[in-house]
CSV table of C-alpha atoms in Angstrom, one decimal:
chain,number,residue,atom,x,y,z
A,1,UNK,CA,130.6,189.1,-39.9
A,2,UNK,CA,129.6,185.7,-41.9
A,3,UNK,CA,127.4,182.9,-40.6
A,4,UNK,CA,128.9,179.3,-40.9
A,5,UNK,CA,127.4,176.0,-41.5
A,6,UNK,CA,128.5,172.7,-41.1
A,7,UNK,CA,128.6,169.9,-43.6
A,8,UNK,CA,128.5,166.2,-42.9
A,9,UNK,CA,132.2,166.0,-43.3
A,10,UNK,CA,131.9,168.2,-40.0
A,11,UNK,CA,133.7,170.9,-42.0
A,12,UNK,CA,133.0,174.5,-41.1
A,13,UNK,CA,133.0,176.3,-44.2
A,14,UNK,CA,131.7,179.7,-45.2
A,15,UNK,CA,131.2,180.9,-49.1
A,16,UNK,CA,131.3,184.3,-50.5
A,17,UNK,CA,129.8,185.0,-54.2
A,18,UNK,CA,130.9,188.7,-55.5
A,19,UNK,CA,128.5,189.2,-58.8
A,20,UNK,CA,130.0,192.2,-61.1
A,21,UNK,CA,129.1,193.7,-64.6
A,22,UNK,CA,131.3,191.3,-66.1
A,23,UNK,CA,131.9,188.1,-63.9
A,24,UNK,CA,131.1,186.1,-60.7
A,25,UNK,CA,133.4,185.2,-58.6
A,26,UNK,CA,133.1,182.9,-55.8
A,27,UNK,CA,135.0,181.9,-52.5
A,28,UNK,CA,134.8,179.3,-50.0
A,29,UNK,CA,136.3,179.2,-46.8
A,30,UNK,CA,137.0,176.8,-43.7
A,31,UNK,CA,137.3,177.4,-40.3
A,32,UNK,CA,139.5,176.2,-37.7
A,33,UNK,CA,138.9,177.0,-33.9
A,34,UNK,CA,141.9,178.5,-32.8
A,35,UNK,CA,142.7,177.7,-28.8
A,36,UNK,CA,141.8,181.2,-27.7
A,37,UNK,CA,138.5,180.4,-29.4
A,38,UNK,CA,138.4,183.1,-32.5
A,39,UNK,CA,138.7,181.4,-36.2
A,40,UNK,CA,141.6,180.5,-38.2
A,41,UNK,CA,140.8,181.1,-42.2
A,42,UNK,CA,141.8,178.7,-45.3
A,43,UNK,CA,140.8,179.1,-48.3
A,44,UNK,CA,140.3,176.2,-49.8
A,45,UNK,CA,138.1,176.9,-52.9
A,46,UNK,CA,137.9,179.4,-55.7
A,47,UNK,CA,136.5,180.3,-59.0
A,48,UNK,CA,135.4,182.9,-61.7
A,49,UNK,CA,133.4,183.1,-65.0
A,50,UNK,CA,132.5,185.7,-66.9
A,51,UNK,CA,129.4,187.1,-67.2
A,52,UNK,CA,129.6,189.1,-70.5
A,53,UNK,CA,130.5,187.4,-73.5
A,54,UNK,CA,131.5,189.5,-76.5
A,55,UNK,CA,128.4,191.0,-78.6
A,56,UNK,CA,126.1,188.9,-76.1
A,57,UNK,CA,123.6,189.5,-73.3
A,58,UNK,CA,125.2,189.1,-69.8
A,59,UNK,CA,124.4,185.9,-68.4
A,60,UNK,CA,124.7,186.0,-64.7
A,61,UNK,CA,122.7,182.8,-64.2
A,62,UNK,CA,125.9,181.0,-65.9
A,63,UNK,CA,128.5,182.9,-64.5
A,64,UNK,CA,127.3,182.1,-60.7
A,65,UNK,CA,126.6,178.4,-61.4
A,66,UNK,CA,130.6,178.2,-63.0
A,67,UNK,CA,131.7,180.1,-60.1
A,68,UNK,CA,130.5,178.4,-57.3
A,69,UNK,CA,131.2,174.7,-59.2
A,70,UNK,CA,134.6,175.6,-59.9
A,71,UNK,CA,135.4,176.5,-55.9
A,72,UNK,CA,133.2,173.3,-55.0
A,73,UNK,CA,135.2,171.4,-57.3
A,74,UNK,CA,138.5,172.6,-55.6
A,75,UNK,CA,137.3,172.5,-51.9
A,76,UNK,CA,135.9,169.1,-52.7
A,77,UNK,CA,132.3,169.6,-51.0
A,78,UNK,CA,129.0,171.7,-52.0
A,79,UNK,CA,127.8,174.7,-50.5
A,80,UNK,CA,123.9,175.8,-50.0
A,81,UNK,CA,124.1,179.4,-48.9
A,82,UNK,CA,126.3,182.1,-49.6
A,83,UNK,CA,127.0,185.4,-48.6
A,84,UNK,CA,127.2,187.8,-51.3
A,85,UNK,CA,129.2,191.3,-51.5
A,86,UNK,CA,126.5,194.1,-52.6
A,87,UNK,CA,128.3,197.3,-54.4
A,88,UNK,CA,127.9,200.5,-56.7
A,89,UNK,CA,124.6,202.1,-56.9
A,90,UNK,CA,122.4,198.9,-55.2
A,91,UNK,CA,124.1,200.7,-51.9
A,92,UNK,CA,123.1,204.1,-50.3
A,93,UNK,CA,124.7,205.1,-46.8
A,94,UNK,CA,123.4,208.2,-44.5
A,95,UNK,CA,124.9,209.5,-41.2
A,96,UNK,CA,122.0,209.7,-38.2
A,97,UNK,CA,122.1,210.6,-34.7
A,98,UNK,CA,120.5,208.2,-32.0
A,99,UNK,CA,119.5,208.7,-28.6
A,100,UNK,CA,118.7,206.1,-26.5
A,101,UNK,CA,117.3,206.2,-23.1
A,102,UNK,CA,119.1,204.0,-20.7
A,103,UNK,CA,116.5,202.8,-17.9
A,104,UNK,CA,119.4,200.7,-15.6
A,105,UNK,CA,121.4,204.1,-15.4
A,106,UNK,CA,124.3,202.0,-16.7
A,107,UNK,CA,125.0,200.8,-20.4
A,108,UNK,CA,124.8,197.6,-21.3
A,109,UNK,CA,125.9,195.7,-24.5
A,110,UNK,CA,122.3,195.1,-25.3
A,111,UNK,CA,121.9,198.9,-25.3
A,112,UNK,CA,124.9,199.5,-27.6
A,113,UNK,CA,123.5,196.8,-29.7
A,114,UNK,CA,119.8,198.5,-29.8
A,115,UNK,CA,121.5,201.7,-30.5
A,116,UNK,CA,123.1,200.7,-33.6
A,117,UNK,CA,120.4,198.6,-34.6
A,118,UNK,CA,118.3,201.7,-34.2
A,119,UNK,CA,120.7,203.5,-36.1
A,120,UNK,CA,120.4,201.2,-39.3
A,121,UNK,CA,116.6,201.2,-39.6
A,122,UNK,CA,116.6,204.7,-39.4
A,123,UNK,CA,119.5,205.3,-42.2
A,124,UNK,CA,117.7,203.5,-44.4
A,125,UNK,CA,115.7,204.9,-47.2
A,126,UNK,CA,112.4,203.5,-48.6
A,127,UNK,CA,112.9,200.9,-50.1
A,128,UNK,CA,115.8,199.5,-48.9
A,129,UNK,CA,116.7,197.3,-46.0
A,130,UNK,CA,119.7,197.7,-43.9
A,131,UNK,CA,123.2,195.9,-43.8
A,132,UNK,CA,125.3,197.7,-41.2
A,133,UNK,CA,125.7,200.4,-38.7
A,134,UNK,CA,129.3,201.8,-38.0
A,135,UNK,CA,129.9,203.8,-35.1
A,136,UNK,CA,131.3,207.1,-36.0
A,137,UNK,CA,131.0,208.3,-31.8
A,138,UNK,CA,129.1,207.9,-28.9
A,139,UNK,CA,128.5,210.2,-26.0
A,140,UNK,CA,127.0,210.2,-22.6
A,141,UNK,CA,124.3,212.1,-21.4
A,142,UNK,CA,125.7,214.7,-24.2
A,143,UNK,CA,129.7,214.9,-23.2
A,144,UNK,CA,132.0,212.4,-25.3
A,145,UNK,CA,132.3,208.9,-24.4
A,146,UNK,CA,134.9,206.2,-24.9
A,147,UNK,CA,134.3,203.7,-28.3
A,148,UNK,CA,133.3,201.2,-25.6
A,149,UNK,CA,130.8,203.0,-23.2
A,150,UNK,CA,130.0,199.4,-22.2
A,151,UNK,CA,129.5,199.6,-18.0
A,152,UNK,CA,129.7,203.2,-18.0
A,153,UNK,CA,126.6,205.6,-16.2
A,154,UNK,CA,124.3,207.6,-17.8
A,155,UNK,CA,120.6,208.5,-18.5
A,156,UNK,CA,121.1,208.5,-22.6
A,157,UNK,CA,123.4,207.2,-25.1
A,158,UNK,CA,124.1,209.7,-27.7
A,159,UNK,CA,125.8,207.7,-30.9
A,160,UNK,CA,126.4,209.0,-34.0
A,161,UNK,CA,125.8,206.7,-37.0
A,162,UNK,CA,127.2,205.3,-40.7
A,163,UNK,CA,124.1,203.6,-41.4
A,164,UNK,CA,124.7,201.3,-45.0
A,165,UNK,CA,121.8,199.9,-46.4
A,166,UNK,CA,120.6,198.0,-49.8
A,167,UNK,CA,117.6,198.2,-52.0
A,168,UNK,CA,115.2,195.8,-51.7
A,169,UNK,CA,115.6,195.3,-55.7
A,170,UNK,CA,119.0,194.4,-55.5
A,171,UNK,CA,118.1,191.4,-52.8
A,172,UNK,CA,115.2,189.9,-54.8
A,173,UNK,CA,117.1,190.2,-57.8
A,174,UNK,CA,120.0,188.1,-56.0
A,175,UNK,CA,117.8,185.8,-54.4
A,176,UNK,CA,116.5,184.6,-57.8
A,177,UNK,CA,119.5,184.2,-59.3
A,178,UNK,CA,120.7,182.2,-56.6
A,179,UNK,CA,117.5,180.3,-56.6
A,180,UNK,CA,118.2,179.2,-60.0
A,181,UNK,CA,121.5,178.0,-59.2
A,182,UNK,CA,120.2,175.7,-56.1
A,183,UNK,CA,121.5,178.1,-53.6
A,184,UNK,CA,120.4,180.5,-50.3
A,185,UNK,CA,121.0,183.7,-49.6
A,186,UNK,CA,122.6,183.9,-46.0
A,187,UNK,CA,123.6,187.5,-46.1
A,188,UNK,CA,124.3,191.0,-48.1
A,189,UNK,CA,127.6,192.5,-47.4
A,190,UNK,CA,128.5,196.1,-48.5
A,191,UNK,CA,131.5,194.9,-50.8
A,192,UNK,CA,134.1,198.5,-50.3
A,193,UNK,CA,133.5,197.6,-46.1
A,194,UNK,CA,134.9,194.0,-47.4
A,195,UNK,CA,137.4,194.8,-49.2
A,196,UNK,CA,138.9,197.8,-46.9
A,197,UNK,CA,138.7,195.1,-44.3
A,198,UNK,CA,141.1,192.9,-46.6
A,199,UNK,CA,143.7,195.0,-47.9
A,200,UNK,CA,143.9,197.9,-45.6
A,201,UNK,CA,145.8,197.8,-42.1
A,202,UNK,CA,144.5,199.4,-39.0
A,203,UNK,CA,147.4,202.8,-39.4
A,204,UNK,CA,145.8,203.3,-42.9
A,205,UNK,CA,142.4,203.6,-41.1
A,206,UNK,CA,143.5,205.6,-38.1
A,207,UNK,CA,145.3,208.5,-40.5
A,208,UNK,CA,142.4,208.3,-42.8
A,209,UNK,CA,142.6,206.2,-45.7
A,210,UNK,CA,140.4,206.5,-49.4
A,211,UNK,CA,139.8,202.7,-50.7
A,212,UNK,CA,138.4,202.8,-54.5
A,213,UNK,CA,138.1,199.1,-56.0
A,214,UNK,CA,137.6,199.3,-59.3
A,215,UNK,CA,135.0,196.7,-61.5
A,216,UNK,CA,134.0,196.7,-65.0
A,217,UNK,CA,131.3,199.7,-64.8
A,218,UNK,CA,131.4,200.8,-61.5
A,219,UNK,CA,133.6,201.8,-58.7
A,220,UNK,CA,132.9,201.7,-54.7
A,221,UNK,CA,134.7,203.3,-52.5
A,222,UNK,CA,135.0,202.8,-48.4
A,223,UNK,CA,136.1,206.2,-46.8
A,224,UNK,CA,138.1,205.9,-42.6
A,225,UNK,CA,139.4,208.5,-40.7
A,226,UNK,CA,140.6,207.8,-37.1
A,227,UNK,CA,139.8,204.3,-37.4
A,228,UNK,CA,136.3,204.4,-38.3
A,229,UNK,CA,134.2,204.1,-41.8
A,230,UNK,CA,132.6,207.2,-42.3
A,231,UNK,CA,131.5,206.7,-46.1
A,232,UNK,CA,131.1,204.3,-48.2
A,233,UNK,CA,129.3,203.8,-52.1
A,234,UNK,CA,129.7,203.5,-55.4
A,235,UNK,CA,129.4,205.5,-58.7
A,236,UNK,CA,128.6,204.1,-62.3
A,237,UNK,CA,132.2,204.2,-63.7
A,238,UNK,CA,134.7,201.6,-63.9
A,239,UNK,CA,137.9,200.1,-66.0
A,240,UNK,CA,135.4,199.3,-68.9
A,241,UNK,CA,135.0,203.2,-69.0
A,242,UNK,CA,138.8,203.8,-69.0
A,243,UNK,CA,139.4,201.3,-71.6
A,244,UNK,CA,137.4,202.6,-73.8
A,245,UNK,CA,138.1,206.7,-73.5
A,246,UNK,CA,141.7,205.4,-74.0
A,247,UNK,CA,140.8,203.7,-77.4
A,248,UNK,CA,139.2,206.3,-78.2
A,249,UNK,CA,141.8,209.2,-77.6
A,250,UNK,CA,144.3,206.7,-79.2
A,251,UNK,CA,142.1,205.1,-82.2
A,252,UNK,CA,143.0,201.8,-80.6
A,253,UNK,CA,141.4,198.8,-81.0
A,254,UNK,CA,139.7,197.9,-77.9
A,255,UNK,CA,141.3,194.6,-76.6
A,256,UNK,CA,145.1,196.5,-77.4
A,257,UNK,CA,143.5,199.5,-75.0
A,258,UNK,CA,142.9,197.3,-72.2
A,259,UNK,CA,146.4,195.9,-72.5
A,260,UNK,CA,148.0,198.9,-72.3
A,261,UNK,CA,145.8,199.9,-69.3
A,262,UNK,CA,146.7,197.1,-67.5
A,263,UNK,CA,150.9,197.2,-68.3
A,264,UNK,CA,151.1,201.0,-68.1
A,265,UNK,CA,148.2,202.3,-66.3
A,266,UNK,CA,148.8,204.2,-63.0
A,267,UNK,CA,147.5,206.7,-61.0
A,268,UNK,CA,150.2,208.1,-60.0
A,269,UNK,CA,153.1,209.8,-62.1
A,270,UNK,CA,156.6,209.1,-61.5
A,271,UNK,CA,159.9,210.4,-63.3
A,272,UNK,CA,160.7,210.2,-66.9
A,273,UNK,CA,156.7,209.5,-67.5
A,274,UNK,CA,156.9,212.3,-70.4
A,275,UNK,CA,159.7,210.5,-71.9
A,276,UNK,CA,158.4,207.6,-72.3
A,277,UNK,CA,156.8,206.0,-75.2
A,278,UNK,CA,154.1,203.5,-75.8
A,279,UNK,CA,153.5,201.8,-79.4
A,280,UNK,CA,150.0,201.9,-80.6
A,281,UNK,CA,148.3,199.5,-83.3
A,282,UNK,CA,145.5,202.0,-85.1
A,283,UNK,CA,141.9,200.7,-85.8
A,284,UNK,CA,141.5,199.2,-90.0
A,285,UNK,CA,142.7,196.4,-91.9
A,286,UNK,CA,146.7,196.3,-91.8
A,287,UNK,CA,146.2,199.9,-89.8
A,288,UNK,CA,149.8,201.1,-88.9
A,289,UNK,CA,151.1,201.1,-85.4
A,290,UNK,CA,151.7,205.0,-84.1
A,291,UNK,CA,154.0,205.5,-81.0
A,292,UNK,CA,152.2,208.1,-78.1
């Protein structure tokens, strides 16, 4: 999924840049060849900054030139491009159907690979530019087909398609910010496709799985069932919104409502929940504390 590049040192390393609401965050990566020739992963730089000071103007500028120095500093070597995770409303996916004539009267990867790509350009809005196409099926001359139809006959691949793209805002905007830190872009990644690919295991996907990851003001989600993405997005609410809904059902400060979130939140309830009680310091000068 990610482009390499080597340094001098002869070190294969790969760097990932995740820019949210309220920080950057930044990744870098080296590869090892493994003997079967697939990729072994280290991490062996990271770093955050925030990009939302108190009563101040974000600063993303700041916050990616932080990020990225802190994970050079830790590899020990610089970096030039980066791949960066795109999320929230910057995304827009849509579900086509492709047909595609096969003249050999036997599929080939190159037609599975012009399928999808076909797929993509059409998903796309105005606009936007594409980042991926996920297969959701294929069939054969209209009967179902195999996930691989790879050196099977038929007149016409039939393929139906997650197509994820990215508006063209989003990239320019990232390109000059990236610019102004002395780096290149080398690719957009849909960030919930990312992150379902690092936390969930292929039985979660196969018995359909729901991944929400959470930022400051929004929250994408990636959607599987039988193995296979079949949503994914973002809407404009995050943990900034919960914080602040629970300060205000609780006249908390602020900063005491996102500690609580983060020590007692949870989605899910479990026993003795009503029972149990929570001390909470009220807003005002030498305010008293009240127990929820």
């Amino acid at each position: 999924m990610a482009k390499e590049f080597k340094r001098a040192s002869d070190r294969k390393l790969v760097a990932a840049l995740d820019i949210g609401a309220s920080k950057a965050a930044c990744v870098i990566a080296q590869l090892t060849e493994a003997l079967d020739g697939d990729y072994e992963v280290d991490v062996v730089g990271v770093g955050q900054h925030g990009a939302s000071p108190k009563d101040k103007a974000p600063d993303f500028d700041a916050a990616i030139r932080s990020a990225v120095e802190a994970a050079e500093r830790m590899a020990g070597d610089r970096i030039r491009h980066v791949h960066v995770a795109a999320a929230g409303r910057s995304l827009s996916t849509r579900r086509i159907g492709v047909d595609l004539d096969i003249e050999g009267g036997v599929i080939t990867r190159e037609d599975v690979v012009d399928c999808l790509a076909q797929g993509a350009r059409a998903a796309a809005p105005e606009g936007s530019e594409p980042l991926h196409a996920f297969k959701i099926r294929y069939a054969i001359d209209g009967e179902p087909a195999p996930d691989d139809p790879v050196g099977l006959a038929g007149a016409a691949l039939n393929a139906e398609i997650l197509g994820v793209s990215v508006k063209d805002s989003y990239v320019a905007n990232v390109e000059s910010m990236l610019g102004r830190a002395g780096l290149e872009l080398d690719e957009i990644v849909a960030a919930p496709f990312a992150a379902a690919e690092a936390v969930l295991i292929d039985d979660e996907k196969e018995l359909g799985v729901l991944m929400l990851d959470i930022g400051a003001r929004t929250t994408s989600y990636a959607l599987f069932d039988r193995g296979v993405l079949i949503g994914c997005g973002g809407i404009g609410v995050g943990g900034d919104h919960i914080t602040r809904d629970v300060a205000q059902i609780f006249g908390a400060p602020i900063t005491y409502a996102e500690r609580m979130k983060t020590l007692h939140g949870s989605v899910l309830t479990g026993p003795g929940d009503e029972h149990r009680l929570v001390d909470f310091p009220q807003l005002g000068d030498g305010a008293e504390i009240v127990r929820h």
